[in-house]
Amino acid sequence: MPSAQTAIDYQAFLHEHLDQPHSIMRYELAHETLWVKRANKGNPALNYWLLSTLARLFSAAVLQPVPNPGGTESLQTEVRRLRSFKAKGLRVPQVLATTDQAFVMRHLGRPGEEAPSLSNAIEEAIARGAQPTLELWLKGLEAIQQAHACGEVLSQAVARNMVVCADGVIGFIDFEDDPAAHLPRAVCMARDALNYAQSTALFLQQAGALEPARKAWQQFVQQLPAEARQVLERTVNKLSWVRFLPRSKRLGRDTLRVLAAHDLLTATSLSA
């Protein structure tokens, strides 16, 4: 953070970079690292149609898409949600200045240093064994639980949208949509759980940490409100057919990820 002698006019800085060539860009300053994010396009309508069709097909509300209209509306949603998380003591980038078309935020890492995504950190931990992998995974699960306890839900609770800060705290990024504005809170909480499971279970399996993770998952599910727990368990039951998929690398990493997630998620049936 800059000292009084090097104080930055963040509003002026933002205006100077409104014409940056990319929608989001990183800027290394002498005393801090900043990100400028401009309004961007939303998700194609086809994506909403596909997800809505799947949600109806499986009678799974958690698959219902959350609108991301893009442009200034999504930008203002992200600013609002970042400020809300920050006000509740949750680790997110600090918004420093805004316009209708862009905002500037402070990097979650130390100046000049990378702040790895939780996804990258967990994947790198695999080589060190089950315990380091499990410990990182548990930090992410606990961070989601903390956000829920503060009355918040995430946008996309996948490990790539979570950051391992230098002090070990897990931070959150990417808030262009607001599931709670479109879905019941119980569905949003179950959605967070499912997103985290599908984005991390394969890493746990590769590290030999899936069994202890299943025990932690049971505990996590038990602390969910009853309605959210029911949504999650119903969804897992509806997706039970995936266990019949062949466990072959030839089917691609996405299939292996789904199978590993199923192995983790079926711990919910043990807690029913």
Tab-separated table of C-alpha atoms in Angstrom:
chain	number	residue	atom	x	y	z
A	1	MET	CA	0.000	0.000	0.000
A	2	PRO	CA	1.475	3.409	-0.921
A	3	SER	CA	2.682	5.787	1.762
A	4	ALA	CA	1.417	9.334	2.184
A	5	GLN	CA	4.338	10.572	0.076
A	6	THR	CA	3.387	8.304	-2.811
A	7	ALA	CA	-0.403	8.470	-2.491
A	8	ILE	CA	-2.206	7.655	-5.718
A	9	ASP	CA	-5.281	9.352	-7.091
A	10	TYR	CA	-7.057	6.109	-7.983
A	11	GLN	CA	-9.909	7.850	-9.757
A	12	ALA	CA	-7.442	9.656	-12.008
A	13	PHE	CA	-5.490	6.428	-12.528
A	14	LEU	CA	-8.676	4.680	-13.612
A	15	HIS	CA	-9.593	7.417	-16.085
A	16	GLU	CA	-6.100	7.235	-17.572
A	17	HIS	CA	-6.549	3.531	-18.324
A	18	LEU	CA	-10.122	3.382	-19.611
A	19	ASP	CA	-8.817	2.754	-23.131
A	20	GLN	CA	-6.675	-0.247	-22.190
A	21	PRO	CA	-6.598	-2.883	-24.967
A	22	HIS	CA	-8.035	-5.715	-22.843
A	23	SER	CA	-11.057	-5.862	-20.558
A	24	ILE	CA	-8.898	-6.648	-17.524
A	25	MET	CA	-5.250	-5.681	-17.111
A	26	ARG	CA	-2.660	-5.743	-14.353
A	27	TYR	CA	-0.463	-2.748	-13.487
A	28	GLU	CA	2.721	-2.992	-11.426
A	29	LEU	CA	3.354	0.252	-9.558
A	30	ALA	CA	6.222	1.107	-7.242
A	31	HIS	CA	4.384	0.169	-4.059
A	32	GLU	CA	1.400	-1.910	-5.112
A	33	THR	CA	-0.216	-3.915	-7.871
A	34	LEU	CA	-3.531	-2.816	-9.359
A	35	TRP	CA	-6.062	-4.329	-11.727
A	36	VAL	CA	-8.330	-2.327	-14.008
A	37	LYS	CA	-11.454	-4.080	-15.227
A	38	ARG	CA	-13.706	-2.728	-17.954
A	39	ALA	CA	-17.279	-3.665	-18.780
A	40	ASN	CA	-17.353	-6.771	-20.935
A	41	LYS	CA	-19.831	-8.875	-22.879
A	42	GLY	CA	-22.028	-11.326	-20.994
A	43	ASN	CA	-22.584	-15.010	-21.656
A	44	PRO	CA	-24.167	-15.996	-24.987
A	45	ALA	CA	-27.887	-16.748	-24.845
A	46	LEU	CA	-27.134	-20.277	-26.106
A	47	ASN	CA	-25.297	-21.033	-22.856
A	48	TYR	CA	-28.401	-20.113	-20.863
A	49	TRP	CA	-30.594	-22.279	-23.084
A	50	LEU	CA	-28.309	-25.301	-22.703
A	51	LEU	CA	-28.097	-24.986	-18.925
A	52	SER	CA	-31.820	-24.361	-18.580
A	53	THR	CA	-32.511	-27.465	-20.665
A	54	LEU	CA	-30.213	-29.566	-18.471
A	55	ALA	CA	-31.822	-28.146	-15.329
A	56	ARG	CA	-35.265	-29.170	-16.582
A	57	LEU	CA	-34.054	-32.543	-17.861
A	58	PHE	CA	-32.573	-33.534	-14.503
A	59	SER	CA	-35.047	-31.532	-12.388
A	60	ALA	CA	-31.972	-29.982	-10.784
A	61	ALA	CA	-32.404	-26.352	-9.753
A	62	VAL	CA	-28.676	-25.994	-9.087
A	63	LEU	CA	-28.044	-26.267	-12.839
A	64	GLN	CA	-30.307	-23.301	-13.557
A	65	PRO	CA	-28.115	-20.605	-15.144
A	66	VAL	CA	-27.544	-17.278	-13.440
A	67	PRO	CA	-27.905	-14.392	-15.913
A	68	ASN	CA	-24.740	-12.472	-16.697
A	69	PRO	CA	-25.881	-9.684	-19.016
A	70	GLY	CA	-22.408	-8.208	-19.312
A	71	GLY	CA	-21.757	-4.518	-19.822
A	72	THR	CA	-22.234	-1.987	-17.064
A	73	GLU	CA	-24.837	-4.072	-15.236
A	74	SER	CA	-22.428	-6.945	-14.595
A	75	LEU	CA	-19.657	-4.506	-13.759
A	76	GLN	CA	-21.762	-2.763	-11.123
A	77	THR	CA	-22.856	-6.141	-9.749
A	78	GLU	CA	-19.221	-7.099	-9.265
A	79	VAL	CA	-18.353	-3.810	-7.562
A	80	ARG	CA	-21.345	-4.125	-5.241
A	81	ARG	CA	-20.547	-7.713	-4.311
A	82	LEU	CA	-16.835	-7.049	-3.769
A	83	ARG	CA	-17.698	-4.219	-1.398
A	84	SER	CA	-20.255	-6.356	0.415
A	85	PHE	CA	-17.761	-9.186	0.951
A	86	LYS	CA	-15.096	-6.710	2.064
A	87	ALA	CA	-17.447	-5.077	4.571
A	88	LYS	CA	-18.094	-8.479	6.153
A	89	GLY	CA	-14.417	-9.231	6.620
A	90	LEU	CA	-14.127	-11.698	3.748
A	91	ARG	CA	-10.954	-11.573	1.656
A	92	VAL	CA	-11.580	-10.012	-1.754
A	93	PRO	CA	-9.757	-7.395	-3.842
A	94	GLN	CA	-10.380	-3.883	-2.538
A	95	VAL	CA	-12.260	-1.639	-4.953
A	96	LEU	CA	-10.400	1.688	-5.099
A	97	ALA	CA	-12.292	3.704	-7.707
A	98	THR	CA	-15.160	3.210	-10.139
A	99	THR	CA	-16.852	4.675	-13.193
A	100	ASP	CA	-19.906	3.455	-15.083
A	101	GLN	CA	-17.631	1.518	-17.432
A	102	ALA	CA	-14.737	0.295	-15.285
A	103	PHE	CA	-13.206	-0.039	-11.838
A	104	VAL	CA	-9.750	-0.385	-10.336
A	105	MET	CA	-8.984	-2.852	-7.549
A	106	ARG	CA	-5.966	-3.810	-5.478
A	107	HIS	CA	-4.185	-7.098	-6.138
A	108	LEU	CA	-4.751	-9.742	-3.464
A	109	GLY	CA	-1.071	-10.672	-3.447
A	110	ARG	CA	1.923	-8.707	-2.296
A	111	PRO	CA	3.294	-6.119	-4.754
A	112	GLY	CA	5.182	-7.808	-7.550
A	113	GLU	CA	4.249	-11.298	-6.359
A	114	GLU	CA	1.810	-13.793	-7.765
A	115	ALA	CA	-1.165	-14.862	-5.695
A	116	PRO	CA	-1.829	-18.370	-7.001
A	117	SER	CA	-5.327	-19.606	-7.561
A	118	LEU	CA	-6.382	-22.300	-5.135
A	119	SER	CA	-6.721	-24.617	-8.119
A	120	ASN	CA	-3.066	-24.164	-9.075
A	121	ALA	CA	-1.923	-24.393	-5.462
A	122	ILE	CA	-3.769	-27.671	-4.853
A	123	GLU	CA	-2.520	-29.167	-8.104
A	124	GLU	CA	1.063	-28.239	-7.234
A	125	ALA	CA	0.645	-29.774	-3.767
A	126	ILE	CA	-0.137	-33.209	-5.221
A	127	ALA	CA	3.571	-33.964	-5.618
A	128	ARG	CA	4.070	-33.291	-1.886
A	129	GLY	CA	1.487	-35.873	-0.902
A	130	ALA	CA	-1.994	-36.325	0.480
A	131	GLN	CA	-1.717	-34.169	3.600
A	132	PRO	CA	-0.549	-30.888	1.964
A	133	THR	CA	-3.193	-31.347	-0.738
A	134	LEU	CA	-5.914	-32.027	1.811
A	135	GLU	CA	-4.920	-29.037	3.956
A	136	LEU	CA	-5.240	-26.627	1.032
A	137	TRP	CA	-8.547	-28.163	-0.016
A	138	LEU	CA	-9.896	-27.811	3.516
A	139	LYS	CA	-8.958	-24.130	3.534
A	140	GLY	CA	-11.098	-23.596	0.459
A	141	LEU	CA	-14.014	-25.503	1.956
A	142	GLU	CA	-13.737	-23.506	5.181
A	143	ALA	CA	-13.633	-20.243	3.201
A	144	ILE	CA	-16.912	-21.150	1.482
A	145	GLN	CA	-18.416	-22.039	4.846
A	146	GLN	CA	-17.281	-18.678	6.238
A	147	ALA	CA	-18.857	-16.818	3.315
A	148	HIS	CA	-22.133	-18.659	3.909
A	149	ALA	CA	-21.981	-17.842	7.620
A	150	CYS	CA	-21.682	-14.158	6.687
A	151	GLY	CA	-24.846	-14.372	4.605
A	152	GLU	CA	-23.071	-14.459	1.245
A	153	VAL	CA	-22.890	-16.928	-1.621
A	154	LEU	CA	-20.308	-17.034	-4.377
A	155	SER	CA	-20.758	-16.499	-8.090
A	156	GLN	CA	-18.775	-19.483	-9.342
A	157	ALA	CA	-17.297	-21.347	-6.374
A	158	VAL	CA	-14.645	-23.130	-8.392
A	159	ALA	CA	-11.080	-23.316	-7.129
A	160	ARG	CA	-9.731	-21.130	-9.942
A	161	ASN	CA	-11.856	-18.261	-8.571
A	162	MET	CA	-10.262	-18.581	-5.150
A	163	VAL	CA	-6.837	-17.187	-4.313
A	164	VAL	CA	-4.230	-18.298	-1.781
A	165	CYS	CA	-2.983	-15.070	-0.217
A	166	ALA	CA	0.520	-14.695	1.208
A	167	ASP	CA	-0.773	-15.055	4.783
A	168	GLY	CA	-2.572	-18.292	3.916
A	169	VAL	CA	-6.052	-16.772	3.874
A	170	ILE	CA	-8.269	-17.783	0.950
A	171	GLY	CA	-9.634	-14.889	-1.072
A	172	PHE	CA	-12.395	-14.753	-3.665
A	173	ILE	CA	-12.499	-13.186	-7.119
A	174	ASP	CA	-14.924	-12.915	-10.049
A	175	PHE	CA	-18.371	-11.646	-9.032
A	176	GLU	CA	-19.946	-10.663	-12.342
A	177	ASP	CA	-23.225	-12.363	-11.473
A	178	ASP	CA	-25.327	-12.639	-8.335
A	179	PRO	CA	-26.970	-16.052	-7.907
A	180	ALA	CA	-28.886	-14.897	-4.814
A	181	ALA	CA	-30.783	-12.395	-6.959
A	182	HIS	CA	-32.198	-15.198	-9.108
A	183	LEU	CA	-32.186	-18.424	-7.079
A	184	PRO	CA	-33.296	-19.410	-3.556
A	185	ARG	CA	-30.504	-19.192	-0.999
A	186	ALA	CA	-30.606	-22.950	-0.379
A	187	VAL	CA	-29.998	-23.608	-4.072
A	188	CYS	CA	-27.149	-21.084	-4.117
A	189	MET	CA	-25.426	-22.770	-1.184
A	190	ALA	CA	-25.776	-26.218	-2.744
A	191	ARG	CA	-24.494	-24.760	-6.011
A	192	ASP	CA	-21.378	-23.452	-4.246
A	193	ALA	CA	-20.733	-26.888	-2.777
A	194	LEU	CA	-21.137	-28.670	-6.105
A	195	ASN	CA	-18.924	-26.206	-7.952
A	196	TYR	CA	-16.146	-26.612	-5.415
A	197	ALA	CA	-16.401	-30.395	-5.462
A	198	GLN	CA	-16.269	-30.741	-9.234
A	199	SER	CA	-13.301	-28.378	-9.518
A	200	THR	CA	-11.154	-30.094	-6.867
A	201	ALA	CA	-12.098	-33.766	-6.455
A	202	LEU	CA	-9.761	-35.042	-9.169
A	203	PHE	CA	-6.808	-33.372	-7.430
A	204	LEU	CA	-7.770	-35.098	-4.185
A	205	GLN	CA	-7.980	-38.427	-5.955
A	206	GLN	CA	-4.592	-37.969	-7.612
A	207	ALA	CA	-3.010	-37.107	-4.257
A	208	GLY	CA	-4.572	-40.061	-2.449
A	209	ALA	CA	-6.547	-37.665	-0.249
A	210	LEU	CA	-10.077	-38.495	-1.355
A	211	GLU	CA	-11.045	-40.677	1.612
A	212	PRO	CA	-10.152	-38.163	4.355
A	213	ALA	CA	-11.754	-35.454	2.207
A	214	ARG	CA	-14.989	-37.466	2.136
A	215	LYS	CA	-15.111	-37.355	5.931
A	216	ALA	CA	-14.620	-33.583	5.903
A	217	TRP	CA	-17.261	-33.303	3.188
A	218	GLN	CA	-19.783	-35.128	5.369
A	219	GLN	CA	-19.140	-32.631	8.157
A	220	PHE	CA	-19.509	-29.724	5.737
A	221	VAL	CA	-22.826	-31.067	4.449
A	222	GLN	CA	-24.115	-31.586	7.979
A	223	GLN	CA	-23.564	-27.932	8.887
A	224	LEU	CA	-25.549	-26.699	5.868
A	225	PRO	CA	-29.096	-25.511	6.558
A	226	ALA	CA	-31.567	-28.379	6.164
A	227	GLU	CA	-33.049	-27.027	2.929
A	228	ALA	CA	-29.637	-26.555	1.287
A	229	ARG	CA	-28.603	-30.031	2.417
A	230	GLN	CA	-31.739	-31.502	0.869
A	231	VAL	CA	-31.119	-29.690	-2.432
A	232	LEU	CA	-27.565	-30.995	-2.505
A	233	GLU	CA	-28.511	-34.574	-1.677
A	234	ARG	CA	-31.344	-34.634	-4.230
A	235	THR	CA	-28.979	-33.351	-6.899
A	236	VAL	CA	-26.341	-35.953	-6.094
A	237	ASN	CA	-28.983	-38.679	-6.304
A	238	LYS	CA	-30.193	-37.422	-9.692
A	239	LEU	CA	-26.646	-37.496	-11.038
A	240	SER	CA	-25.887	-40.988	-9.733
A	241	TRP	CA	-25.846	-42.341	-13.302
A	242	VAL	CA	-22.365	-40.893	-13.803
A	243	ARG	CA	-20.908	-43.755	-11.764
A	244	PHE	CA	-21.503	-45.998	-14.779
A	245	LEU	CA	-19.139	-43.973	-16.957
A	246	PRO	CA	-15.937	-45.868	-17.769
A	247	ARG	CA	-12.908	-44.692	-15.816
A	248	SER	CA	-10.703	-44.235	-18.834
A	249	LYS	CA	-8.297	-41.413	-19.607
A	250	ARG	CA	-9.350	-41.773	-23.231
A	251	LEU	CA	-12.645	-40.080	-22.351
A	252	GLY	CA	-10.775	-36.963	-21.321
A	253	ARG	CA	-10.019	-35.065	-18.142
A	254	ASP	CA	-13.538	-33.648	-17.843
A	255	THR	CA	-14.996	-37.145	-17.508
A	256	LEU	CA	-12.410	-38.076	-14.884
A	257	ARG	CA	-13.236	-34.866	-13.030
A	258	VAL	CA	-16.948	-35.734	-12.992
A	259	LEU	CA	-16.250	-39.258	-11.737
A	260	ALA	CA	-13.958	-38.015	-8.975
A	261	ALA	CA	-16.568	-35.445	-7.949
A	262	HIS	CA	-19.174	-38.204	-7.761
A	263	ASP	CA	-16.883	-40.207	-5.472
A	264	LEU	CA	-16.535	-37.189	-3.191
A	265	LEU	CA	-20.180	-36.136	-3.310
A	266	THR	CA	-21.566	-39.562	-2.495
A	267	ALA	CA	-20.291	-38.974	1.019
A	268	THR	CA	-23.540	-37.004	1.411
A	269	SER	CA	-25.512	-40.240	1.274
A	270	LEU	CA	-23.572	-41.459	4.296
A	271	SER	CA	-24.670	-38.406	6.243
A	272	ALA	CA	-28.372	-38.636	5.395
